[in-house]
XYZ file of C-alpha atoms in Angstrom:
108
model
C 9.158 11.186 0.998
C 12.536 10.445 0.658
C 12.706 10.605 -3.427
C 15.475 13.964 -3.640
C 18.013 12.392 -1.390
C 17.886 8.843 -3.426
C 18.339 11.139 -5.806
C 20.918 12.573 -5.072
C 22.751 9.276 -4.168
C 22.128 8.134 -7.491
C 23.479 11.244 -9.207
C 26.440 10.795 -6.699
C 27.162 7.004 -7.195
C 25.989 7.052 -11.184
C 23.665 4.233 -10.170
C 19.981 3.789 -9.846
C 19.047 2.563 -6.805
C 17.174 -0.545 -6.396
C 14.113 0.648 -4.105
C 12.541 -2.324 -1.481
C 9.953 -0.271 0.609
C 6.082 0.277 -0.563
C 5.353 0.375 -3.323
C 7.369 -2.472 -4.332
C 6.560 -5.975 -3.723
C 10.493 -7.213 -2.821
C 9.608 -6.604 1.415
C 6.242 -8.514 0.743
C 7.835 -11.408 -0.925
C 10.936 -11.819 1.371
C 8.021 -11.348 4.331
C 6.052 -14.293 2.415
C 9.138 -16.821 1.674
C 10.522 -16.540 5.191
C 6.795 -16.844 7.140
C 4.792 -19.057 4.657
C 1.813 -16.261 4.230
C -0.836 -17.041 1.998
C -1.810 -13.521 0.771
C -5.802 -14.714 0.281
C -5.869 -14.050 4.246
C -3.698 -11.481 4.408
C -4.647 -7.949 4.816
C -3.140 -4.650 3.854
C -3.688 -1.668 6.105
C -2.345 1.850 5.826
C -3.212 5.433 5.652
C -1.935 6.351 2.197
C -2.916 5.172 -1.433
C -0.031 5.320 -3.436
C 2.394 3.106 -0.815
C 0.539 0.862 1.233
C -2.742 0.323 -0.838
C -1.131 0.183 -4.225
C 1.258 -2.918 -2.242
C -1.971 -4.265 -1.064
C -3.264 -4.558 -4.460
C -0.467 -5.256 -5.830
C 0.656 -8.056 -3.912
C -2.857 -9.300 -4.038
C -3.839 -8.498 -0.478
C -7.104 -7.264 0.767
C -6.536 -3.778 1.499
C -7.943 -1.240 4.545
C -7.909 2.140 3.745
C -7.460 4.701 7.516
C -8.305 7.866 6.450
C -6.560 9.314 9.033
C -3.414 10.210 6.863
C -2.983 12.259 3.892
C -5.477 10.537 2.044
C -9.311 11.395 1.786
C -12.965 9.485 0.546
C -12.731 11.794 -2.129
C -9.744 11.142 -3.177
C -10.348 7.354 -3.543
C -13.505 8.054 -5.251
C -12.270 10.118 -7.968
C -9.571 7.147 -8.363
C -12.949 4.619 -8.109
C -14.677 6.238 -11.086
C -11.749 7.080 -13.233
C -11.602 4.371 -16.464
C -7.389 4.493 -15.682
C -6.135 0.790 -14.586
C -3.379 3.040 -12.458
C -5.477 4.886 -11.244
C -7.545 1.290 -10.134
C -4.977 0.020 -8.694
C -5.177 3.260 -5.910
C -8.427 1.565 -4.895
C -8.840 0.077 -1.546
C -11.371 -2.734 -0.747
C -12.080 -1.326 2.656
C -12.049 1.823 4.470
C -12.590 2.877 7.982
C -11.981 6.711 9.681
C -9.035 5.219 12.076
C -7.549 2.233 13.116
C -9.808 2.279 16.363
C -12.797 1.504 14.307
C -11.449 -2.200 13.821
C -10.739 -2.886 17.733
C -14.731 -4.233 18.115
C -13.400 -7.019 15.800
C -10.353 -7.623 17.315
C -11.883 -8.745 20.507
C -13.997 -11.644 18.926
């Protein structure tokens, strides 16, 4: 969302920034080096595909789709079905309608 005003800092500074939020994995690793996570129990949740689940997958995280963001079923399937590794790596290996479906679990 914020893509025109790095932009413009770049243009400004003649530099390209170095970007740390999703989709890149630098937060996860600093996250894993100073806690000690092992990312074979860890679990990626988020309401949009091409930030938090492309992380997930990318970080090699179990990932939980919420559809209630900008994303849609649809939209995953098409990316499900498509023969495109990016487009793969869009897949989640969970999804629920909200966040509220997983508090049932959360009290065992």
């Amino acid at each position: 969302g914020t893509g025109c005003l790095v932009k413009a800092v770049e243009t400004a500074a003649q530099r390209e920034a170095f970007i740390v939020g999703k989709p890149n994995r630098y937060m996860f690793d600093c996250v894993v080096s100073e806690f000690n996570i092992d990312p074979a129990r860890t679990i990626m949740v988020g309401d949009r595909l091409d930030t938090d689940i492309l992380m997930g997958n990318s970080c090699g995280l179990t990932t939980l789709l919420t559809l209630t963001g900008v994303t849609t079923l649809d939209e995953v399937k098409g990316h499900q079905e498509s023969a495109c590794p990016d487009r793969q790596s869009l897949v989640p290996d969970y999804y629920v309608d909200s966040i509220a479906d997983l508090l049932p679990a959360l009290g065992d």
